[in-house]
Amino acid sequence: MESAFATSERSADALSLTGRQWLFRDADERQVLALAQRYGLPDILARILSARGVGLEETEQFLNPSLKATLPDPSHLLDMDAAAERVAGAIMSGERIAIFGDYDVDGATSSALLARYLRALSADPILYIPDRMKEGYGPNSAALLALKERGATLVITVDCGTLAFEPLQVAHEAGLDVIVIDHHAGEAQLPNAYGVVNPNRLDETSLHRQLAAVGVAFLLIVAINRKLRSIGREVPDPKQWLDLVALGTVCDVVPLIGVNRALVAQGLKVMALRGNLGLRTVLDMAAVSEKPGVYHAGFVIGPRINAGGRVGKSDLGVRLLVTEDEAEALMLARELDQYNAERKSIEAAVLEQAMAQAEAADTSASFLMVAGAGWHPGVIGIVAGRLKERFHKPAAVIAIDGGIGKASARSVSGVDIGAAVIAARQAGILSAGGGHAMAAGFTVEETKIPALKEFFASRLRLPEGETHAARRLFIDGAISVGGATAEFAEQLERLGPFGQGNPQVRLVIQNAVNLKPEWTTSGEHLKTLLIDRLSNARLSAIAFRAANTKLGDALMVTRGKGISIAGQLRLSEWNGKPQVSLHIEDIAI
């Protein structure tokens, strides 16, 4: 295996054609040797672990993340024991329980997880997902009262509810118990609920603030099981539903560190068994035959589950995740696939307009805010994420309709966008709003958008050294085309799961000839074939969403020329055989 890994963080001896600075990550040579010897690791893995700050004593858990070692006692969370006892009591007494979820993947998986658990205990719940366009985010009074009319005596909100003060007060006055299972940032005041289980409550001391809502829901199940076992009730093993936990955790883009890393690692193993009919149907429709990984969760399954809530029917995703009927699963998967195609078309149009605004904005600003009349609220979260990735700063996208703006915001590490949104709501600038450090949503009157820009300008500051982060590309190492083998890619997979907090390994392919750059049929992506000058080894490569970008232009003008190319190796299967390709991020000469 060929490799030439840099031993210090330094600029690469190449000029990026997109204007980015390549920096090789620093690795401690003594630690590299110690890691390789103690754990029997190849030099490449030991070097990447050292460069990413994984210590000698942390390596075993990093390489083999287990729930036994990382799953916290659910009782450490405020209100957890009271919530678990209330749900256990409702199960034993035959009460009708309702689950009120959010319309995104985290909400859908949280709802499906609890629904499958309750069904396993013969406590079939009412499932309710609000309509994004008509009801908006989170609990509303009318829906909660309607659930009571249907016989519910207990409602569990998932991925929402922490800031639903008025609706939960109405529910309380109507005699309806509500338990909030959430992870969004809270305020000093709590809603009038039976319990609020949220690692991001202001009075919470939990060290597990990075949990997605589905992770909190999983802890609730563990706590309920403990209550039920104490009175002699047989309980199901919640690990059978870890595929749902992995999906929600990946798609909510929370850091894949600590317990999240273990939940995803173990959940992907469950997903590979394809026991969930809905997930299996989606994978089959997408022609995914290999073992599913973080990529499949985030870019194949997640967008389809999300599509119903974005541009279609909000409950389609959760219905697919809980169904046991093959005909229904196929019907729902097809409908979601159609909505996903529609979502892509709508997103492309909004993204083009939003990007044009962002390009014309003040480059010295520490955040981006763009707005447009007629933009579909269902795609603005994705567009905000695209802007954040492109400009490496917090971005808010506002869809205006009738003088009212519905917005989604995405942030970068070190900038808490959820706290800023809550502060703006408390200041009277926003009609509604909430979220967590990396993502938030809000409602604002069109006339108050200028005031909101000023407010964010006074609160949002990029961390020291982050102002030029968009022009930096951190490199984990360098190899030749011939070194990019399937066996090499399999070794890199040992460092997964990759995601927020543990990014995919980024390599530089050196001394490659850019043989055949050409646009895909859609005209959106650009693929090429890289050839080693000496060995004639070949590697397929693709640059996603490269149309009208510096990267796309650079790849076309270097046709037939020698280049260095930065990107991520991806492993897949074709006719039962492993295939490796490169996802291109940058190019240099």
XYZ file of C-alpha atoms in Angstrom:
589
model
C 0.000 0.000 0.000
C 1.370 3.360 -0.992
C 1.098 6.287 1.384
C 3.007 9.449 2.067
C 1.358 10.988 5.094
C 2.566 14.374 6.246
C 3.927 14.479 9.775
C 2.960 18.042 10.624
C 0.137 20.458 9.936
C 1.416 22.393 6.938
C 0.255 23.853 3.678
C 0.379 21.489 0.731
C 2.906 22.301 -1.977
C 0.150 22.908 -4.505
C -2.116 25.709 -5.637
C -5.803 25.007 -5.185
C -7.682 26.114 -8.272
C -10.642 27.121 -6.099
C -8.513 29.332 -3.848
C -8.457 27.046 -0.801
C -5.522 26.378 1.497
C -4.719 22.714 2.047
C -3.499 21.884 5.543
C -2.190 18.477 6.560
C -3.288 17.501 10.059
C -0.564 17.242 12.668
C 0.231 13.838 14.197
C 2.516 13.070 17.153
C 5.064 10.519 15.925
C 5.594 8.922 19.336
C 1.858 8.556 19.833
C 1.483 7.119 16.323
C 4.034 4.435 17.183
C 2.379 3.712 20.546
C -1.083 3.398 18.975
C 0.203 1.122 16.223
C 1.989 -1.142 18.700
C -0.680 -1.369 21.411
C -3.637 -1.926 19.096
C -1.921 -3.581 16.139
C -2.991 -0.762 13.812
C -1.591 0.064 10.394
C 0.434 3.267 10.403
C -2.256 5.093 8.450
C -4.976 4.512 11.054
C -2.685 5.306 13.973
C -1.643 8.538 12.283
C -5.206 9.704 11.641
C -6.275 8.856 15.209
C -3.370 10.850 16.622
C -4.059 13.807 14.345
C -7.709 13.838 15.427
C -6.846 13.895 19.104
C -7.873 10.352 19.996
C -5.659 9.384 22.923
C -4.033 6.058 23.718
C -6.638 5.166 26.342
C -9.578 6.299 24.196
C -8.715 4.315 21.091
C -10.359 1.018 22.035
C -13.730 2.675 22.611
C -13.301 4.823 19.490
C -12.642 1.819 17.258
C -15.236 -0.394 18.958
C -17.957 1.924 20.301
C -20.279 0.065 22.653
C -23.472 1.027 24.453
C -22.344 -0.881 27.526
C -19.457 1.546 27.962
C -21.175 4.783 26.931
C -24.948 4.619 27.523
C -25.727 6.799 30.544
C -28.164 5.900 33.289
C -31.445 7.443 32.070
C -32.210 8.558 35.627
C -29.500 11.197 35.458
C -31.845 13.322 33.322
C -34.287 15.565 35.167
C -37.902 14.315 35.131
C -36.882 10.984 33.558
C -37.923 8.783 36.470
C -41.279 10.541 36.814
C -41.877 10.273 33.058
C -40.954 6.575 32.975
C -43.200 5.809 35.926
C -46.127 7.656 34.337
C -45.755 5.812 31.020
C -45.280 2.459 32.750
C -48.445 3.096 34.758
C -50.363 4.014 31.606
C -49.227 0.781 29.957
C -50.237 -1.351 32.913
C -53.645 0.299 33.320
C -54.479 0.264 29.614
C -54.616 4.022 29.116
C -54.618 5.396 25.577
C -51.269 7.000 24.850
C -50.661 9.439 21.999
C -47.324 10.330 20.428
C -46.991 13.855 19.030
C -43.932 14.062 16.794
C -42.070 16.490 14.588
C -42.151 16.115 10.803
C -38.388 15.737 10.269
C -36.362 12.494 10.416
C -35.478 12.878 14.088
C -39.156 13.364 14.910
C -40.285 10.509 12.663
C -37.747 8.039 14.048
C -38.475 9.097 17.637
C -42.198 8.584 17.040
C -41.669 5.240 15.297
C -39.329 4.043 18.051
C -41.860 4.738 20.795
C -44.737 3.394 18.694
C -42.965 0.092 18.027
C -42.042 -0.206 21.694
C -45.578 0.460 22.916
C -47.045 -1.922 20.341
C -44.688 -4.634 21.598
C -46.291 -4.099 25.010
C -49.840 -4.247 23.557
C -50.312 -0.515 24.096
C -51.007 0.619 20.514
C -50.601 4.431 20.529
C -52.192 7.206 18.505
C -49.571 8.704 16.183
C -49.854 12.391 15.320
C -47.528 14.435 13.101
C -48.642 18.040 12.496
C -49.007 19.403 8.973
C -45.997 21.626 8.300
C -47.914 24.169 6.222
C -51.155 24.323 8.215
C -50.002 23.751 11.802
C -46.306 24.511 11.841
C -43.752 23.102 14.253
C -44.573 21.583 17.619
C -47.706 21.017 19.692
C -50.742 23.189 19.125
C -53.804 23.483 21.331
C -56.332 22.240 18.780
C -54.367 19.075 18.031
C -53.804 18.252 21.705
C -57.493 18.702 22.514
C -58.396 16.556 19.506
C -56.151 13.786 20.841
C -57.996 13.993 24.150
C -61.298 13.676 22.293
C -59.944 10.488 20.688
C -59.427 9.014 24.137
C -55.828 9.871 24.910
C -55.050 10.521 28.561
C -51.301 10.815 28.071
C -49.407 12.533 25.233
C -45.676 12.116 24.670
C -44.196 14.855 22.489
C -40.966 13.928 20.727
C -38.439 16.324 19.182
C -40.691 19.217 20.178
C -42.585 20.709 23.109
C -39.928 22.445 25.213
C -41.160 25.912 24.235
C -44.851 25.051 23.691
C -46.028 27.034 26.715
C -49.564 27.951 25.667
C -50.590 24.622 24.076
C -49.313 22.597 27.019
C -51.101 24.911 29.438
C -54.330 24.307 27.495
C -53.712 20.553 27.666
C -53.093 20.728 31.405
C -56.315 22.643 32.005
C -58.169 20.021 29.956
C -56.815 17.250 32.214
C -54.407 15.845 29.629
C -50.971 14.760 30.864
C -48.102 15.660 28.536
C -44.535 14.363 28.724
C -41.985 16.261 26.648
C -39.100 14.283 25.140
C -36.889 16.804 23.375
C -33.360 18.076 22.817
C -33.916 21.643 21.664
C -32.612 24.555 23.722
C -34.883 25.597 26.555
C -35.551 28.720 28.568
C -35.575 29.389 32.295
C -39.323 28.807 32.228
C -40.613 25.300 31.559
C -44.007 24.449 30.051
C -46.726 23.140 32.347
C -46.138 19.468 31.573
C -46.099 16.256 33.576
C -42.394 16.043 32.766
C -39.838 17.691 30.507
C -36.990 15.326 29.671
C -34.414 17.313 27.735
C -30.618 17.303 28.141
C -30.668 20.942 26.990
C -32.941 22.263 29.726
C -31.255 25.284 31.303
C -31.336 23.633 34.732
C -29.980 20.326 33.419
C -26.479 19.156 34.394
C -26.286 16.264 31.930
C -23.057 15.793 30.006
C -25.043 14.347 27.096
C -26.343 17.544 25.522
C -25.442 16.287 22.051
C -28.165 13.616 22.005
C -30.739 13.792 19.232
C -34.371 13.484 20.323
C -34.394 9.839 19.212
C -31.492 9.206 21.596
C -33.480 10.744 24.460
C -36.481 8.604 23.460
C -34.264 5.508 23.561
C -33.210 6.404 27.115
C -36.897 6.803 28.035
C -37.554 3.253 26.835
C -34.642 1.946 28.891
C -36.078 3.727 31.936
C -39.624 2.413 31.308
C -38.291 -1.122 30.933
C -36.599 -0.811 34.307
C -39.885 0.284 35.913
C -41.839 -2.542 34.274
C -39.288 -5.214 35.192
C -39.442 -4.083 38.810
C -43.113 -5.134 38.920
C -42.534 -8.409 37.098
C -43.582 -7.395 33.587
C -41.709 -8.908 30.640
C -40.283 -6.243 28.376
C -38.895 -6.127 24.814
C -35.220 -5.523 24.079
C -34.972 -1.965 22.690
C -31.715 -2.760 20.879
C -33.810 -4.306 18.095
C -34.869 -0.766 17.114
C -31.425 0.811 17.131
C -31.680 1.160 13.340
C -34.235 3.917 13.944
C -31.989 5.547 16.541
C -29.046 5.524 14.133
C -31.132 7.017 11.318
C -32.484 9.871 13.430
C -29.121 10.624 15.008
C -27.318 10.781 11.657
C -29.989 12.872 9.952
C -30.187 15.417 12.771
C -26.462 16.046 12.232
C -25.567 15.895 15.922
C -21.913 15.165 16.778
C -21.038 11.485 16.409
C -19.051 11.359 19.613
C -19.564 9.559 22.917
C -22.893 7.775 23.220
C -24.061 9.074 19.815
C -21.150 7.277 18.194
C -22.117 4.027 19.900
C -25.821 4.432 19.055
C -25.006 4.924 15.368
C -22.354 2.195 15.195
C -24.628 -0.392 16.786
C -27.695 0.913 14.967
C -26.070 0.474 11.571
C -25.448 -3.169 12.437
C -29.170 -3.572 13.108
C -30.003 -1.700 9.893
C -27.815 -4.137 7.952
C -30.147 -6.964 9.075
C -32.989 -5.173 7.224
C -35.551 -6.160 9.813
C -37.524 -2.911 9.508
C -39.848 -3.370 6.542
C -40.022 0.329 5.696
C -36.267 0.829 5.735
C -35.758 -2.339 3.708
C -38.260 -1.155 1.095
C -36.530 2.221 0.729
C -33.112 0.580 0.390
C -34.455 -1.834 -2.209
C -36.064 0.989 -4.206
C -32.768 2.876 -4.142
C -30.945 -0.270 -5.331
C -28.721 -0.342 -2.231
C -27.415 -3.887 -1.990
C -24.385 -3.275 0.223
C -24.346 -2.936 3.981
C -25.900 0.471 4.751
C -23.715 3.091 6.389
C -23.898 6.711 7.487
C -23.981 7.829 3.842
C -27.060 5.717 3.114
C -28.786 6.933 6.276
C -28.054 10.587 5.564
C -28.365 10.755 1.785
C -30.528 7.818 0.676
C -33.029 7.025 3.439
C -33.197 10.335 5.296
C -34.232 12.589 2.381
C -37.067 10.225 1.496
C -38.377 10.033 5.076
C -38.128 13.823 5.226
C -39.865 14.420 1.911
C -43.378 13.907 3.268
C -42.914 16.568 5.929
C -41.240 18.963 3.512
C -43.505 18.976 0.464
C -46.104 16.246 0.965
C -47.991 14.589 3.807
C -46.241 14.957 7.136
C -47.069 11.523 8.539
C -45.857 9.440 5.589
C -42.375 8.948 7.024
C -43.445 7.631 10.411
C -46.119 5.448 8.810
C -43.452 3.840 6.639
C -41.203 3.228 9.648
C -43.902 1.459 11.667
C -45.800 -0.532 9.050
C -45.665 -4.331 8.898
C -47.705 -4.536 5.697
C -45.622 -5.063 2.541
C -48.179 -3.528 0.202
C -48.491 -0.443 2.395
C -44.703 -0.154 2.713
C -44.285 -0.207 -1.062
C -47.064 2.342 -1.564
C -45.622 4.706 1.069
C -42.050 4.321 -0.211
C -43.141 5.126 -3.758
C -45.115 8.158 -2.624
C -42.169 9.439 -0.595
C -39.842 8.853 -3.538
C -42.096 11.006 -5.715
C -42.235 13.728 -3.094
C -38.452 13.575 -2.802
C -38.091 14.172 -6.538
C -40.489 17.117 -6.228
C -38.502 18.413 -3.259
C -35.287 18.357 -5.311
C -36.846 20.476 -8.041
C -38.239 23.021 -5.586
C -34.962 23.087 -3.644
C -32.901 23.759 -6.777
C -34.984 26.822 -7.645
C -34.830 28.276 -4.129
C -31.121 27.482 -3.793
C -30.281 29.359 -6.995
C -32.009 32.516 -5.760
C -30.658 32.191 -2.218
C -27.108 31.644 -3.460
C -27.315 34.739 -5.640
C -28.324 36.815 -2.600
C -25.557 35.262 -0.499
C -22.909 35.944 -3.143
C -23.907 39.617 -3.172
C -23.944 39.934 0.622
C -21.317 41.608 2.801
C -18.461 39.091 2.975
C -17.243 40.528 6.303
C -20.496 39.615 8.088
C -20.294 36.732 10.551
C -23.638 35.293 9.385
C -25.825 35.069 6.291
C -29.513 35.908 6.077
C -31.451 35.652 2.825
C -35.180 35.954 2.186
C -37.584 35.474 -0.668
C -41.293 35.668 -1.333
C -42.858 32.424 -2.483
C -40.012 30.205 -1.330
C -41.298 26.840 -0.140
C -40.879 26.505 3.657
C -40.247 22.788 3.262
C -36.842 23.232 1.593
C -35.389 26.250 3.369
C -33.635 24.086 5.970
C -31.748 22.230 3.241
C -30.888 25.507 1.502
C -29.626 26.984 4.781
C -27.393 23.953 5.157
C -26.037 24.412 1.632
C -25.238 28.087 2.334
C -23.536 27.178 5.603
C -21.366 24.607 3.814
C -20.490 26.996 0.993
C -19.606 30.036 3.125
C -18.727 28.332 6.420
C -20.791 30.673 8.541
C -24.263 30.517 10.142
C -27.026 30.923 7.580
C -30.726 31.715 7.884
C -33.177 31.329 4.983
C -36.564 33.048 5.259
C -39.607 32.130 3.174
C -42.007 35.078 3.075
C -45.742 34.718 2.526
C -48.289 37.421 3.251
C -45.861 39.536 5.247
C -44.816 36.653 7.505
C -41.465 34.896 7.235
C -40.933 31.249 8.150
C -37.217 30.539 8.539
C -34.678 27.793 9.070
C -31.144 28.426 10.242
C -28.030 26.247 10.308
C -24.822 26.993 12.155
C -21.158 26.078 12.375
C -19.237 24.699 15.322
C -18.831 27.260 18.077
C -21.860 29.411 17.182
C -25.077 28.574 19.057
C -27.826 29.578 16.650
C -30.581 28.150 18.857
C -29.660 30.435 21.758
C -29.604 33.461 19.436
C -33.070 32.633 18.089
C -34.504 32.196 21.583
C -32.977 35.522 22.644
C -34.508 37.238 19.612
C -37.913 35.822 20.494
C -37.553 36.979 24.091
C -36.622 40.437 22.775
C -39.907 40.577 20.867
C -38.336 40.490 17.410
C -39.579 37.008 16.553
C -43.136 35.718 16.830
C -41.880 32.197 17.554
C -38.611 30.343 17.465
C -36.334 27.757 18.992
C -33.759 25.127 18.218
C -30.357 23.917 19.330
C -26.747 24.934 18.752
C -26.499 23.782 15.142
C -30.048 24.292 13.840
C -33.052 26.476 14.566
C -36.325 27.700 13.140
C -38.305 30.864 13.657
C -41.223 33.020 12.532
C -40.704 36.726 11.895
C -42.799 39.555 10.513
C -41.328 40.806 7.237
C -41.067 44.339 8.618
C -38.860 43.099 11.475
C -36.267 41.332 9.308
C -33.898 44.370 9.332
C -34.094 44.486 13.155
C -33.386 40.767 13.274
C -30.267 41.225 11.124
C -28.999 43.884 13.536
C -29.791 41.681 16.526
C -27.929 38.688 15.066
C -25.017 40.933 14.073
C -24.635 41.931 17.718
C -24.790 38.327 19.011
C -23.309 35.980 16.430
C -19.537 35.935 16.260
C -17.400 33.308 14.577
C -14.852 31.712 16.929
C -11.251 32.918 16.866
C -9.552 31.725 13.707
C -12.788 30.697 11.961
C -13.205 33.754 9.755
C -11.183 32.148 6.970
C -12.348 28.568 7.597
C -14.202 28.416 4.289
C -10.864 28.703 2.492
C -9.176 25.942 4.512
C -9.233 22.249 3.719
C -7.790 19.895 6.305
C -6.087 16.858 4.818
C -5.562 13.550 6.627
C -2.921 12.234 4.231
C -1.745 11.686 0.674
C -1.701 8.595 -1.549
C -1.342 7.747 -5.223
C -4.104 6.466 -7.465
C -2.666 2.998 -7.061
C -2.957 3.259 -3.294
C -6.699 3.939 -3.447
C -7.732 0.288 -3.299
C -10.829 -1.324 -1.864
C -8.659 -2.894 0.842
C -7.345 0.551 1.786
C -10.884 1.990 1.896
C -11.986 -0.896 4.133
C -9.222 -0.012 6.593
C -10.410 3.588 6.696
C -13.935 2.379 7.489
C -12.629 1.198 10.862
C -12.515 4.856 11.893
C -16.261 5.301 11.282
C -19.027 6.066 11.783
C -18.227 9.409 10.218
C -20.245 12.567 10.656
C -20.368 15.757 12.691
C -17.478 15.622 15.180
C -15.704 12.846 13.269
C -15.507 13.912 9.622
C -14.884 11.521 6.769
C -11.185 10.948 6.104
C -9.991 13.431 3.484
C -7.055 12.411 1.276
C -5.019 13.955 -1.504
C -4.537 11.799 -4.592
C -1.175 12.838 -6.016
C 0.278 12.682 -9.521
C -3.026 11.819 -11.210
C -4.086 12.532 -14.775
C -7.600 13.972 -15.049
C -8.496 11.822 -18.050
C -12.230 12.123 -18.807
C -14.123 14.880 -16.980
C -17.759 14.986 -18.123
C -21.103 16.104 -16.780
C -23.704 13.611 -15.640
C -27.048 13.432 -17.430
C -28.611 15.882 -14.976
C -25.837 18.396 -15.641
C -25.476 18.899 -11.890
C -22.571 16.559 -11.079
C -19.224 16.026 -12.799
C -17.482 12.658 -13.035
C -14.025 11.787 -14.273
C -11.437 9.021 -14.442
C -8.094 9.476 -12.692
C -5.046 7.608 -13.991
C -1.671 7.137 -12.348
C 1.149 8.390 -14.607
C 3.476 5.490 -13.773
C 1.386 2.430 -12.886
C -1.631 3.183 -15.108
C -3.875 2.473 -12.088
C -7.368 3.969 -12.443
C -9.876 5.512 -10.050
C -13.405 6.755 -10.727
C -14.178 10.138 -9.180
C -17.175 12.452 -8.956
C -17.778 16.032 -7.836
C -21.331 16.502 -6.583
C -23.258 19.707 -7.258
C -20.315 21.070 -9.270
C -22.354 22.959 -11.868
C -21.554 26.682 -11.959
C -18.772 26.313 -9.388
C -15.031 26.969 -9.435
C -14.487 23.261 -8.818
C -16.479 22.229 -11.866
C -14.702 24.764 -14.043
C -11.284 23.652 -12.755
C -11.987 19.995 -13.469
C -13.013 20.763 -17.046
C -10.030 22.981 -17.887
C -7.538 20.408 -16.558
C -8.745 17.635 -18.868
C -5.773 15.416 -19.715
C -3.449 17.229 -17.314
C -1.600 16.102 -14.199
C -3.277 17.230 -10.971
C -3.543 16.639 -7.245
C -7.085 16.076 -6.103
C -8.575 16.166 -2.603
C -11.575 14.149 -1.527
C -13.027 11.178 0.280
C -12.806 7.541 -0.695
C -16.151 5.746 -0.745
C -16.615 1.996 -0.746
C -19.581 0.349 -2.453
C -20.497 -2.948 -4.091
C -21.099 -3.826 -7.722
C -22.203 -7.349 -8.624
C -21.090 -8.490 -5.193
C -17.591 -7.036 -5.526
C -16.203 -4.062 -3.563
C -15.697 -0.892 -5.579
C -13.863 2.238 -4.502
C -14.383 5.757 -5.838
C -13.395 9.291 -4.877
C -15.825 12.052 -3.925
C -13.974 15.162 -5.125
C -13.765 18.252 -2.900
C -10.949 20.276 -4.439
C -8.269 20.251 -7.140
C -4.735 21.609 -7.344
C -1.927 21.702 -9.895
